[in-house]
Coordinates of C-alpha atoms in Angstrom, one line a residue:
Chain P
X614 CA -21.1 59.1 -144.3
X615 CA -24.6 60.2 -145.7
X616 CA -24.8 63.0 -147.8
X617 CA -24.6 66.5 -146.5
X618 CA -27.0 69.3 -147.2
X619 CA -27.5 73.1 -146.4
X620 CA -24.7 72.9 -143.7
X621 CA -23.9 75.7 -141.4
X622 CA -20.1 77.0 -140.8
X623 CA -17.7 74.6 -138.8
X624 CA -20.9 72.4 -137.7
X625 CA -20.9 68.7 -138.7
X626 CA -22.6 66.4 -136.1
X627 CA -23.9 69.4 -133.7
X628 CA -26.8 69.3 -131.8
X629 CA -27.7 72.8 -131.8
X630 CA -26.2 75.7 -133.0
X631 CA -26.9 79.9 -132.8
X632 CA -25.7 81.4 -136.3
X633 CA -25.2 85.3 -136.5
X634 CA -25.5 88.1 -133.9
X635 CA -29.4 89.3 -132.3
X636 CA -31.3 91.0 -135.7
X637 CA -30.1 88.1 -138.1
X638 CA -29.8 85.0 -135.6
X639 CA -30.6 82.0 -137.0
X640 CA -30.9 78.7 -134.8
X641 CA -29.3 75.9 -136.7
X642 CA -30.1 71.8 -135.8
X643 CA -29.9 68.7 -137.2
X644 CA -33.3 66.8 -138.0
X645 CA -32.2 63.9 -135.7
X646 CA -35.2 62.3 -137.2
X647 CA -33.7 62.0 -140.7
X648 CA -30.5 60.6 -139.0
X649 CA -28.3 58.9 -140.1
X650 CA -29.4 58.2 -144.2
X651 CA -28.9 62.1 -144.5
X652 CA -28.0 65.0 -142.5
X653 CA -30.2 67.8 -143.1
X654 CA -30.0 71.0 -141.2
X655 CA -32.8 72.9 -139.9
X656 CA -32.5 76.9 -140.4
X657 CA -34.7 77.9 -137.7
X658 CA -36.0 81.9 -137.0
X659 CA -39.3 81.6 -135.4
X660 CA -41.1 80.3 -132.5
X661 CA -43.5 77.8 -134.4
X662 CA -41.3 76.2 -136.7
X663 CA -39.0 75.4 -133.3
X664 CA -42.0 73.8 -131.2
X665 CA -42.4 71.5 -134.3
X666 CA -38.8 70.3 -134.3
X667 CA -39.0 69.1 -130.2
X668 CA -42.7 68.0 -131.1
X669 CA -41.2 65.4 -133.9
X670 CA -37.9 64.4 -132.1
X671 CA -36.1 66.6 -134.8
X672 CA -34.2 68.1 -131.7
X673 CA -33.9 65.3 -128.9
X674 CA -31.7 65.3 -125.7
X675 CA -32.5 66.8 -122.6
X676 CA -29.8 69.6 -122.6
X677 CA -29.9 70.0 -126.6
X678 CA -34.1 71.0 -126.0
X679 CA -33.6 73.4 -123.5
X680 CA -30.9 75.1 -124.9
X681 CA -32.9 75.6 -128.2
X682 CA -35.8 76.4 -126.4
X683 CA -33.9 79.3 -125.0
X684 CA -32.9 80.5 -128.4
X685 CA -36.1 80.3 -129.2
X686 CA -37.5 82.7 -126.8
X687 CA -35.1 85.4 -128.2
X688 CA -36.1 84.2 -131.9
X689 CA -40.0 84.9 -131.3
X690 CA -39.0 88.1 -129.3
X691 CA -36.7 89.9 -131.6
X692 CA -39.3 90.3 -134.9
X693 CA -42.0 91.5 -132.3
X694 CA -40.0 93.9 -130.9
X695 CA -38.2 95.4 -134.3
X696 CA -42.1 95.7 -135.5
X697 CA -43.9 97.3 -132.5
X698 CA -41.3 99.5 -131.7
X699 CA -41.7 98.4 -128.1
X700 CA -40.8 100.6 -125.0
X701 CA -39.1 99.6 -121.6
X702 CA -41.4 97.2 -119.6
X703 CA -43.8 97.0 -122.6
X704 CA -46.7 94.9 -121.6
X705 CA -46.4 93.2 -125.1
X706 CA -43.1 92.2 -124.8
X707 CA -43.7 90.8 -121.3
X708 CA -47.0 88.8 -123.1
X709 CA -44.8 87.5 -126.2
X710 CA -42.1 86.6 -123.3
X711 CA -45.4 84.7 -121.3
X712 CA -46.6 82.9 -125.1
X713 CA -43.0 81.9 -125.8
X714 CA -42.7 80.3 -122.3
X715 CA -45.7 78.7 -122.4
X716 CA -45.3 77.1 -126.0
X717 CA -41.7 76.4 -125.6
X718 CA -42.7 74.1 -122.0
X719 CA -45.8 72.7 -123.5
X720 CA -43.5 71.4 -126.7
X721 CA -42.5 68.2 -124.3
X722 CA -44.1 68.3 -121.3
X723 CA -42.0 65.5 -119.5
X724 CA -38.5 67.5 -120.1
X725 CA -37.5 68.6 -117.1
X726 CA -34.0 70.5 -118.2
X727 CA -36.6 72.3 -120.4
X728 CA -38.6 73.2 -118.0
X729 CA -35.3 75.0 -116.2
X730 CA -33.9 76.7 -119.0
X731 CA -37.2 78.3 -119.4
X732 CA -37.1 79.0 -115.7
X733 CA -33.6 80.4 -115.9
X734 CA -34.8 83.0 -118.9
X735 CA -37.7 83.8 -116.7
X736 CA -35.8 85.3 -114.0
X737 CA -33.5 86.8 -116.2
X738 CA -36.8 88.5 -117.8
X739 CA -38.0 89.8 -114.6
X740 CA -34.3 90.5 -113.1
X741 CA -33.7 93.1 -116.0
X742 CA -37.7 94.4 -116.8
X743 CA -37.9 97.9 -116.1
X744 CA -34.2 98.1 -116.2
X745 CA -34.0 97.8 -120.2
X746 CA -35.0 98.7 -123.7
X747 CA -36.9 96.0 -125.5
X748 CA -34.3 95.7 -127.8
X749 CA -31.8 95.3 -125.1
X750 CA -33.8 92.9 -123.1
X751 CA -33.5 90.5 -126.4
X752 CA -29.9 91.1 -126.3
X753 CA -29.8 90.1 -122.8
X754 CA -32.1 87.2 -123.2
X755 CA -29.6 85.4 -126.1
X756 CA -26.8 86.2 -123.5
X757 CA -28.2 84.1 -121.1
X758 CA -29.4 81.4 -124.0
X759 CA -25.3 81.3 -125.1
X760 CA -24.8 81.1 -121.4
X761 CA -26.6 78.3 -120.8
X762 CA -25.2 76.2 -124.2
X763 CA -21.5 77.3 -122.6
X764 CA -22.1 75.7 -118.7
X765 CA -23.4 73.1 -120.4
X766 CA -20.4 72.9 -123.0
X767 CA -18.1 73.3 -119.5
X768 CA -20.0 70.1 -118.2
X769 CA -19.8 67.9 -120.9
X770 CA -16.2 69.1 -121.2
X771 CA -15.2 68.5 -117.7
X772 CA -17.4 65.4 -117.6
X773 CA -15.4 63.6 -120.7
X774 CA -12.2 64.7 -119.3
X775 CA -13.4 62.6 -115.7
X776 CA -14.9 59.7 -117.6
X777 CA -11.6 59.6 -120.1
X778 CA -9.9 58.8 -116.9
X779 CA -11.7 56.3 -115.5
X780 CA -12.1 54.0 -119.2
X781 CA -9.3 51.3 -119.7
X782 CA -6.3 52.1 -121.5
X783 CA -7.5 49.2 -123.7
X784 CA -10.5 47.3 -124.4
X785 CA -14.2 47.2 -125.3
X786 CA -17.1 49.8 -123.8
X787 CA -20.4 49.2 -123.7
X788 CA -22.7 52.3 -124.1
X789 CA -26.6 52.9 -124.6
X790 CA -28.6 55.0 -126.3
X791 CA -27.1 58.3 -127.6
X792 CA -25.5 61.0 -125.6
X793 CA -23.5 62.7 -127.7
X794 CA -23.2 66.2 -128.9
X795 CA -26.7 65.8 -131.1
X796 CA -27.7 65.0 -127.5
X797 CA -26.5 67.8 -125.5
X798 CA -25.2 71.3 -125.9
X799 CA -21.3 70.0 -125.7
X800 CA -19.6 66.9 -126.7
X801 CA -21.9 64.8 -125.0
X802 CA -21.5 62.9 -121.8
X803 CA -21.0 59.3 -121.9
X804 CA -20.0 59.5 -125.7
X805 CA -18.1 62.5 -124.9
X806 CA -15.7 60.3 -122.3
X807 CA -15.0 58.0 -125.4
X808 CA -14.5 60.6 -127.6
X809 CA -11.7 62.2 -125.2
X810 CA -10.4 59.1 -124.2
X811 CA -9.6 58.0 -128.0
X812 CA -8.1 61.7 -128.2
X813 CA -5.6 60.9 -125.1
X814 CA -4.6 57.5 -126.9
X815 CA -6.3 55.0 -125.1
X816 CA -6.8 51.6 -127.5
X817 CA -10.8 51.6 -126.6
X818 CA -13.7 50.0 -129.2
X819 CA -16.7 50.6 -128.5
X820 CA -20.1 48.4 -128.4
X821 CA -23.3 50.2 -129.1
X822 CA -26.1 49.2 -127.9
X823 CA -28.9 49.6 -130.8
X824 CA -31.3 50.9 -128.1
X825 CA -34.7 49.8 -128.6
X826 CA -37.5 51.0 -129.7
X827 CA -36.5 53.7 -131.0
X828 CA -32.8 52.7 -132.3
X829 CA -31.3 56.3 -130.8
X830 CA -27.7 53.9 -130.8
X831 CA -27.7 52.5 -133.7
X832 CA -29.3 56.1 -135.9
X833 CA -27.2 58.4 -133.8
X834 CA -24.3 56.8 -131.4
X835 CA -23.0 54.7 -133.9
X836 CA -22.8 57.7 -137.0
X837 CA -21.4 59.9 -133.8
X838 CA -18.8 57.8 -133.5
X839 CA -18.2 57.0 -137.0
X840 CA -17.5 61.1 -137.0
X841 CA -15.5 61.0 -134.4
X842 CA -13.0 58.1 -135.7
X843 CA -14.0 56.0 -132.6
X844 CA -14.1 52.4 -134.1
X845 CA -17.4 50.6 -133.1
X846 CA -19.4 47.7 -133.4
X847 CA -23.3 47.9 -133.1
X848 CA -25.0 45.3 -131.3
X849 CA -28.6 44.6 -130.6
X850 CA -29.3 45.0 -127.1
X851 CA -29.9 41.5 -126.1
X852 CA -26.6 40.8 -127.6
X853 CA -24.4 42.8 -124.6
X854 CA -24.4 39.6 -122.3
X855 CA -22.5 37.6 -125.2
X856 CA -20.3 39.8 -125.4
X857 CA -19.3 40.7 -122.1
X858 CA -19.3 36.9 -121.2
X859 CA -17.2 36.7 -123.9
X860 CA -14.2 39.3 -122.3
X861 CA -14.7 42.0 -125.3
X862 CA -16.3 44.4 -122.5
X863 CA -14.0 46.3 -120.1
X864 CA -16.4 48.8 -119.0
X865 CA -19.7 50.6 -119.3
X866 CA -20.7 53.7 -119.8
X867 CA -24.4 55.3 -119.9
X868 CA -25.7 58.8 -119.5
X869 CA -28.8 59.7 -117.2
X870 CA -31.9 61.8 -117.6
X871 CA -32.0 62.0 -113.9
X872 CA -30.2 61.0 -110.8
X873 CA -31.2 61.1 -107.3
X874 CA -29.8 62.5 -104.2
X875 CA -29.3 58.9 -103.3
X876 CA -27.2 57.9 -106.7
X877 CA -30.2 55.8 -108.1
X878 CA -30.3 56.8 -112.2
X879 CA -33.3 57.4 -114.2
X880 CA -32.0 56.7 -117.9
X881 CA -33.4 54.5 -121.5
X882 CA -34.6 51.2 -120.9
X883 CA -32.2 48.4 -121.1
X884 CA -30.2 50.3 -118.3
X885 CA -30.8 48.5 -115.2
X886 CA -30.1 45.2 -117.7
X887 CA -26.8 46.3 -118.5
X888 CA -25.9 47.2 -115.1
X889 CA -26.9 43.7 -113.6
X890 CA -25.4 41.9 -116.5
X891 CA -22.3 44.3 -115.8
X892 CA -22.4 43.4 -112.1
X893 CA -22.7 39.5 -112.9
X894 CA -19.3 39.9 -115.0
X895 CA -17.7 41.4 -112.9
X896 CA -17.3 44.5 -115.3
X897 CA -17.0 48.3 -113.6
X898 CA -20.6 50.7 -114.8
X899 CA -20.5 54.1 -114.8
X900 CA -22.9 56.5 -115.0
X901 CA -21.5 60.1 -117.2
X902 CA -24.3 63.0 -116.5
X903 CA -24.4 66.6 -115.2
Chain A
X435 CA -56.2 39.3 -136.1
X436 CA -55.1 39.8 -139.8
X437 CA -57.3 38.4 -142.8
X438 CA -56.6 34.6 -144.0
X439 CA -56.5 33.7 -147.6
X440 CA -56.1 30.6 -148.9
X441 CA -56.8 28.5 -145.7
X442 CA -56.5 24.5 -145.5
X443 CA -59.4 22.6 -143.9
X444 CA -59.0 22.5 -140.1
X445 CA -55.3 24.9 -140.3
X446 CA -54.9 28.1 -138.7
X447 CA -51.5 29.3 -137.5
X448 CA -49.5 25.6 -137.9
X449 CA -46.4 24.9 -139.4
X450 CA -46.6 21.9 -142.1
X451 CA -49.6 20.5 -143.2
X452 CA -49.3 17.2 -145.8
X453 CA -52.7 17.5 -147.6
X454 CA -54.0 14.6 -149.7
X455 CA -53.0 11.6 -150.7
X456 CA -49.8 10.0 -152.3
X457 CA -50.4 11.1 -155.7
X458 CA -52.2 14.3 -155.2
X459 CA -50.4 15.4 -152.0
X460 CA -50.1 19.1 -151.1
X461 CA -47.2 20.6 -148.3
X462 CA -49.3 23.2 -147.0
X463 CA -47.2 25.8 -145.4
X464 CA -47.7 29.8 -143.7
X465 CA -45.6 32.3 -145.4
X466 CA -44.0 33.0 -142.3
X467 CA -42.3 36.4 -143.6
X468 CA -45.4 37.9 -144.1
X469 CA -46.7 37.1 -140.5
X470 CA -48.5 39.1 -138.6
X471 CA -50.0 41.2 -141.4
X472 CA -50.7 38.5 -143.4
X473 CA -52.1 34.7 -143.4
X474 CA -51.0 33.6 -146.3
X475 CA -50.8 29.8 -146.9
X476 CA -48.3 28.5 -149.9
X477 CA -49.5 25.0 -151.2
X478 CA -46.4 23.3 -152.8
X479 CA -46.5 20.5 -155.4
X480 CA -43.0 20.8 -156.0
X481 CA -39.5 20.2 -154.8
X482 CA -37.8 23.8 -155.9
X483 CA -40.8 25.9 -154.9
X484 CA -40.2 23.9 -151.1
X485 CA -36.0 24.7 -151.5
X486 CA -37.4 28.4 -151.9
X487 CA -39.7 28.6 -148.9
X488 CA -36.7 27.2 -147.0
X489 CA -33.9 29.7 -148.3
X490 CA -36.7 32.3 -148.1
X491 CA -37.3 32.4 -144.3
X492 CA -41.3 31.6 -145.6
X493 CA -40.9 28.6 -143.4
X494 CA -38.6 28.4 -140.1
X495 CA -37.9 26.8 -137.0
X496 CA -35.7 23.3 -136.9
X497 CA -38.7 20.8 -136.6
X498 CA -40.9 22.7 -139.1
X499 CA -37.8 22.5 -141.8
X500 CA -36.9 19.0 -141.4
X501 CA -40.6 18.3 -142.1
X502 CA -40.9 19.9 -144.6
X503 CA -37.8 18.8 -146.5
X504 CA -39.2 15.0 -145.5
X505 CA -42.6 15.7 -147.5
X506 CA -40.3 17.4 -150.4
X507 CA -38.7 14.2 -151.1
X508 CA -42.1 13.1 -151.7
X509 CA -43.2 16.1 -154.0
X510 CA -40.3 16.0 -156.3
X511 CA -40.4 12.1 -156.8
X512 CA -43.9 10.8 -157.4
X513 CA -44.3 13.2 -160.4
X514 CA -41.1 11.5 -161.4
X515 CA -42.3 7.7 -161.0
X516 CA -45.9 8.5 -162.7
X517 CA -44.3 10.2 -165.4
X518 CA -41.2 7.5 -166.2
X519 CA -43.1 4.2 -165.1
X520 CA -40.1 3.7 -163.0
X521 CA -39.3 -0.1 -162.5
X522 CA -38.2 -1.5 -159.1
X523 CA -34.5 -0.4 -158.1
X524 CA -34.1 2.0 -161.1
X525 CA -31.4 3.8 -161.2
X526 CA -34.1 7.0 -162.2
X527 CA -35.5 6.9 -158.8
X528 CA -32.0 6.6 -157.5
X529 CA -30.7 9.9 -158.6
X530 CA -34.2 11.6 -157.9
X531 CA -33.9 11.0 -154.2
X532 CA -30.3 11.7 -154.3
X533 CA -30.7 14.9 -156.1
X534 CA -33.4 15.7 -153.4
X535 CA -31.5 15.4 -150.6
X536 CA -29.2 17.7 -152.0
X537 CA -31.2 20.4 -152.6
X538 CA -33.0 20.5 -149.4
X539 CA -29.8 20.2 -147.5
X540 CA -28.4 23.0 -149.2
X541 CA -31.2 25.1 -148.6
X542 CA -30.0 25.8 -145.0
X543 CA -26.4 24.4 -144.3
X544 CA -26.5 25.4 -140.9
X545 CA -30.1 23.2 -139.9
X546 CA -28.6 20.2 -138.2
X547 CA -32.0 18.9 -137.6
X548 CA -33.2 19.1 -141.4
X549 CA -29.9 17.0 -142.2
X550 CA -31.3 14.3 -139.3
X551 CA -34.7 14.1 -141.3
X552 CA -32.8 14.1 -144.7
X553 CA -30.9 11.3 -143.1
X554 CA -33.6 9.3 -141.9
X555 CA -35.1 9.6 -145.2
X556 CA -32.2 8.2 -146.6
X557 CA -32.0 5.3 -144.5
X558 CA -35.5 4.4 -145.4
X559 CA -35.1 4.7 -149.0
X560 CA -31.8 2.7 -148.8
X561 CA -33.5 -0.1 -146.5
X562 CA -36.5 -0.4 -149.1
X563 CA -34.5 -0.7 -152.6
X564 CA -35.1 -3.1 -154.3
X565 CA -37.7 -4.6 -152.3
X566 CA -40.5 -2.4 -153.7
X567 CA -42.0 -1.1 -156.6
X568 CA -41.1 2.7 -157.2
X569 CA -44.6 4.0 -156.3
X570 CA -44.4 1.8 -153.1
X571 CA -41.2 3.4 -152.4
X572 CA -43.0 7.0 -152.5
X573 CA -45.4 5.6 -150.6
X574 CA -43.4 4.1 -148.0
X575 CA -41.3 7.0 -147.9
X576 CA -44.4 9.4 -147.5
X577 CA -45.4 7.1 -144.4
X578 CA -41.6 8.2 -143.2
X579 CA -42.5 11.9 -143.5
X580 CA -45.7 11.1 -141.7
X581 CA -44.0 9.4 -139.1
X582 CA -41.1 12.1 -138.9
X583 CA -44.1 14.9 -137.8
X584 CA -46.0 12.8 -135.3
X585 CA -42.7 11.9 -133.6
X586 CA -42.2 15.4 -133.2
X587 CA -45.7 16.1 -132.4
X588 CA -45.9 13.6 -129.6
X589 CA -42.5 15.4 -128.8
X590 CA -44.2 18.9 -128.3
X591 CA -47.2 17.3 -126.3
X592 CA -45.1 15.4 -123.9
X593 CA -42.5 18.7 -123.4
X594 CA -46.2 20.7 -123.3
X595 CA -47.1 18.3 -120.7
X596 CA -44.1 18.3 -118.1
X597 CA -43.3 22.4 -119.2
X598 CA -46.8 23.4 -117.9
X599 CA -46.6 21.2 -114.9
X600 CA -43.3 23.3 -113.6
X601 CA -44.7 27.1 -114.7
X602 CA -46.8 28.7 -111.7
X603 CA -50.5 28.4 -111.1
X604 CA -50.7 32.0 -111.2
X605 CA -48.4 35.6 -112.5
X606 CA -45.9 36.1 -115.8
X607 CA -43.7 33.8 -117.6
X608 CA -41.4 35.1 -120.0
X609 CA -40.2 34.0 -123.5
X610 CA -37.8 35.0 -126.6
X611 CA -38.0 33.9 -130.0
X612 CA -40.1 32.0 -131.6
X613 CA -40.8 28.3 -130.5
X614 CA -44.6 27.3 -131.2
X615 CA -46.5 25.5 -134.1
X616 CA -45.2 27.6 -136.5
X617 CA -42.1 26.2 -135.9
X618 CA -42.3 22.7 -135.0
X619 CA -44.7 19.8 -135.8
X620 CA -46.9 20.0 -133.1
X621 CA -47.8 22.6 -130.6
X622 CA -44.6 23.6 -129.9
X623 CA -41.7 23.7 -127.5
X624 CA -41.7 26.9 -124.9
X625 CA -45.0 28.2 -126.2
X626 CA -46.9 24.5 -125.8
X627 CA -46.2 24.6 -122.1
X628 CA -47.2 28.1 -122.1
X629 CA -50.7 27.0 -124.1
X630 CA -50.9 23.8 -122.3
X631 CA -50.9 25.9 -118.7
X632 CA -53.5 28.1 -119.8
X633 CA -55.0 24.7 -120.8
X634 CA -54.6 23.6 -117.4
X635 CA -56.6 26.4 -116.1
X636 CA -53.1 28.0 -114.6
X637 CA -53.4 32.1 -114.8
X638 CA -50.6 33.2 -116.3
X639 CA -49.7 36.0 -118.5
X640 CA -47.2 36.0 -120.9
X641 CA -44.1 38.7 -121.6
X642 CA -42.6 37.7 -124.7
X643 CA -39.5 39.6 -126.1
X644 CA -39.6 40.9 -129.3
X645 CA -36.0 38.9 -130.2
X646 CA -34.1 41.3 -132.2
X647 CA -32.7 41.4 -135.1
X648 CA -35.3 39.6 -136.9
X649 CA -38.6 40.0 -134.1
X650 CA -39.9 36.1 -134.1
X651 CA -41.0 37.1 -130.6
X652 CA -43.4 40.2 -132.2
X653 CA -43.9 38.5 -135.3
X654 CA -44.7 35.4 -134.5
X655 CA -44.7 34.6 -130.7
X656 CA -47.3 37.4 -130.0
X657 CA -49.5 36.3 -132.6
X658 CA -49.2 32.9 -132.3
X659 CA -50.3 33.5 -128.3
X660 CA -53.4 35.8 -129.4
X661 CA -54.5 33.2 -131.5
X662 CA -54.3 30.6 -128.5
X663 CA -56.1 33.2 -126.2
X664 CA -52.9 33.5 -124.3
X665 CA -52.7 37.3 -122.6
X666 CA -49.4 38.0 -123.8
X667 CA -47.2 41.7 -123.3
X668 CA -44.8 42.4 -125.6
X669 CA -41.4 43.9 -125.0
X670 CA -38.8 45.2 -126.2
X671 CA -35.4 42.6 -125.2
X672 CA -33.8 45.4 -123.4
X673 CA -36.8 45.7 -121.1
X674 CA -36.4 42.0 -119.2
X675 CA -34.6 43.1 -116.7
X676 CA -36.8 45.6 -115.2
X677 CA -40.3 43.9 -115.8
X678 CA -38.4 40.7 -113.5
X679 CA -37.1 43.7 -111.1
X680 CA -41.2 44.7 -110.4
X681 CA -41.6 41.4 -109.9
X682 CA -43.9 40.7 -112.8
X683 CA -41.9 37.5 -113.9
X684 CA -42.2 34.1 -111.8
X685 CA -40.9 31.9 -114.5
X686 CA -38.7 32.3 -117.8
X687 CA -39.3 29.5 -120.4
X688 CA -37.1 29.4 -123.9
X689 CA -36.7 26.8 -126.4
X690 CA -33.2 25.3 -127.7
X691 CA -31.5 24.7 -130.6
X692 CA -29.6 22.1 -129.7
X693 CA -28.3 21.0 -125.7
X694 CA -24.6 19.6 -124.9
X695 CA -24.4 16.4 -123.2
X696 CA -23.3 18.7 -120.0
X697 CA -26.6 20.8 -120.3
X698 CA -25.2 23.4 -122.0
X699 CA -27.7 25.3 -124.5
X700 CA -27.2 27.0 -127.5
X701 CA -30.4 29.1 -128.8
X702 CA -31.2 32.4 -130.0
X703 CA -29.3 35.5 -129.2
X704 CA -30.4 37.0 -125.9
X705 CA -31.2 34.0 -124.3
X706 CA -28.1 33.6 -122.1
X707 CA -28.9 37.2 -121.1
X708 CA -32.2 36.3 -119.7
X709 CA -30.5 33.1 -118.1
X710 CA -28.4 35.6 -116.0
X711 CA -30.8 38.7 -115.6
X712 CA -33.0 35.6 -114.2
X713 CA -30.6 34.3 -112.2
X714 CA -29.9 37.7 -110.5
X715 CA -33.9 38.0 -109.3
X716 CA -34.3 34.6 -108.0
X717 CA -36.7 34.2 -110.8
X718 CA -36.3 30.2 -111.8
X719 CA -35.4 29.8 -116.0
X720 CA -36.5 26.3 -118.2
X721 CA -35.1 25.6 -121.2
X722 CA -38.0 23.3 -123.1
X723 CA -36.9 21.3 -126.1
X724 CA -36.3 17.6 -127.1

């Protein structure tokens, strides 16, 4: 494992993590983008510095953006708010609320899970205005940002409990790209099945997919894994049809950035391959999201 | 296209060139390794600097190695003959050849087609002993290494010939790896029917994989296509499937390196992927080679 720098308390491979109470919060991430030749930590207490992070992939994964992105809001409100002495319904607290919003969404315009966490804050902003002090709105506002990390912790929980179940008792699984805890706000989705289902004693190996172009399985799935004490082989992606043909694949297992009503997945390129090449061998494919 | 340094009269991107005579011959050769960003030719006079480019990756693809190593024989023994005013039969020239052979074969255990040409190299030494002088031999062994290229050039054009003739008048063909003049004698396996068609006046584009781990496809297989005038997409392996699924694909096309007597082929990783992901859309799949 690469060397370790600057880390936080009980935090190894997290994706993102709030350190400290409201005055002296710190929002603590992994630059993903450093992965896996060293983990660094990022100590994060302003707006700026957090934009930058989700500008340069240092924080990546749909549910591990938006949950930062709601810490962030309280991080750029709290300072303002300490300074200005701000009264109930303060017109500068609702404008450093609107600039938060506004730079937090712009950080990656095509995240949609962003886009609702920064939603959900909104109405939790306007639910309580008028109602609270400044200082209390903040404290309300990281309430709803832990809220949000913990239904998504509950998710990926409940998700890698379902997906343990369904993986052989024994075999090979194939996965793509990385959805693991640096991914989410919990143990992940699809990883997080393969986690659990090592936990509850099931012989499984894993094949990781390298995940072209931008190698998210081979920097991050494959050192997740290597954490965890999963035992796995990497594989470049063309590779997966050798080896299912081959009978080292039992099953697969992805993640999605989006599904729709009808069941079609949105996810990383090289998904539809695996599922055809799955289908052609006969091999069951499931898809592990929210 | 990147600058060229070093160029041989009438070369550009080709794989072996024999310039010269017998005694002041020159194996012309790209440094493949530093392709695309560089054009840089090695000229070889020598048998060890040749064993290099081999171990080296500088020069690659079956035909282009057993080529080579033919014209290395050469190299290494007329400096010998000149030098030692070798009589007919010696026992000198003997061990040269012998010792050769050995290096070049060693230079890439696994190339069953340089042992061939080492082989046929051999044969005509062994047929010639004694019956001429030791500078004939070279010279009669050069006319071997001659003959070994056109062979395989008159290969590429007649595969060129009958490849083009199956690939559509008109949409994408796809390809992986690496299988044009930088890796034959001639024009090429896959990528001469793919030149050839354009040749023809057929309008096809050409998706070519980038062939991880070691991207001949980007590498080479794109540059050698923009250098033909080819239109040519490149992709990352992973995304095959779903360029065939839009229906961009009417024909894959992928060289061999070597076919059973059933039909069978063995080639690059990620080909027997594409055989099934373009089996699944109806899409029809050539394998081109000798």
């Amino acid at each position: 494992m690469p060397a370790t720098s600057n880390s936080p308390a009980n935090a190894a491979l997290v994706g993102v993590v709030w350190e400290g109470g409201l005055e002296d919060g710190t929002l603590v991430l992994i630059d993903q983008v450093r992965l896996p030749t060293e983990i660094i930590y990022l100590r994060l207490r302003a707006l700026e510095p957090l934009r930058q992070a989700i500008c340069d992939l240092s924080v990546r994964g749909a549910p591990a953006i938006s949950i930062a992105a709601a810490y962030g809001i309280v991080l750029h409100l709290v300072p303002i708010v300490r300074r200005e002495h701000l009264a109930k319904g303060s017109e500068v607290l609702e404008q450093a609320f609107a600039h938060a919003c506004e730079r937090l969404v712009s950080s990656r315009p095509t995240a949609v899970n962003l886009r609702w966490a920064i939603e959900r804050m909104r109405e939790c902003f306007q639910r309580h205005t008028g109602q609270l002090t400044a200082l209390e709105m903040c404290a309300r506002l990281l309430l709803e940002a832990k809220r949000i990390q913990r239904e998504d912790q509950e998710l990926c929980r409940r998700i890698a409990a379902h997906g343990a179940a369904l993986l052989p008792g024994t075999g090979g699984v194939y996965t793509h790209c990385n959805t693991g805890a640096l991914a989410t706000g919990g143990v992940g989705t699809a990883l997080g099945c393969l986690v659990e289902a090592r936990r509850l004693g099931k012989d499984i190996t894993v094949f990781a997919g390298e995940t072209r172009p931008l190698f998210q399985g081979a920097r991050l799935t494959a050192l997740e894994l290597i954490a965890a004490q999963v035992p796995v082989t990497l594989c470049c992606d063309s590779a997966a049809a050798s080896v299912m043909a081959r009978g080292k694949i039992q099953a697969v297992i992805v993640g999605a950035d989006r599904i729709c009503a009808n069941g079609d997945t949105a996810n990383k390129i090289g998904t539809y391959s695996l599922a055809v090449l799955a289908h052609h061998h006969g091999i069951p494919f499931y898809v592990a999201a929210p």
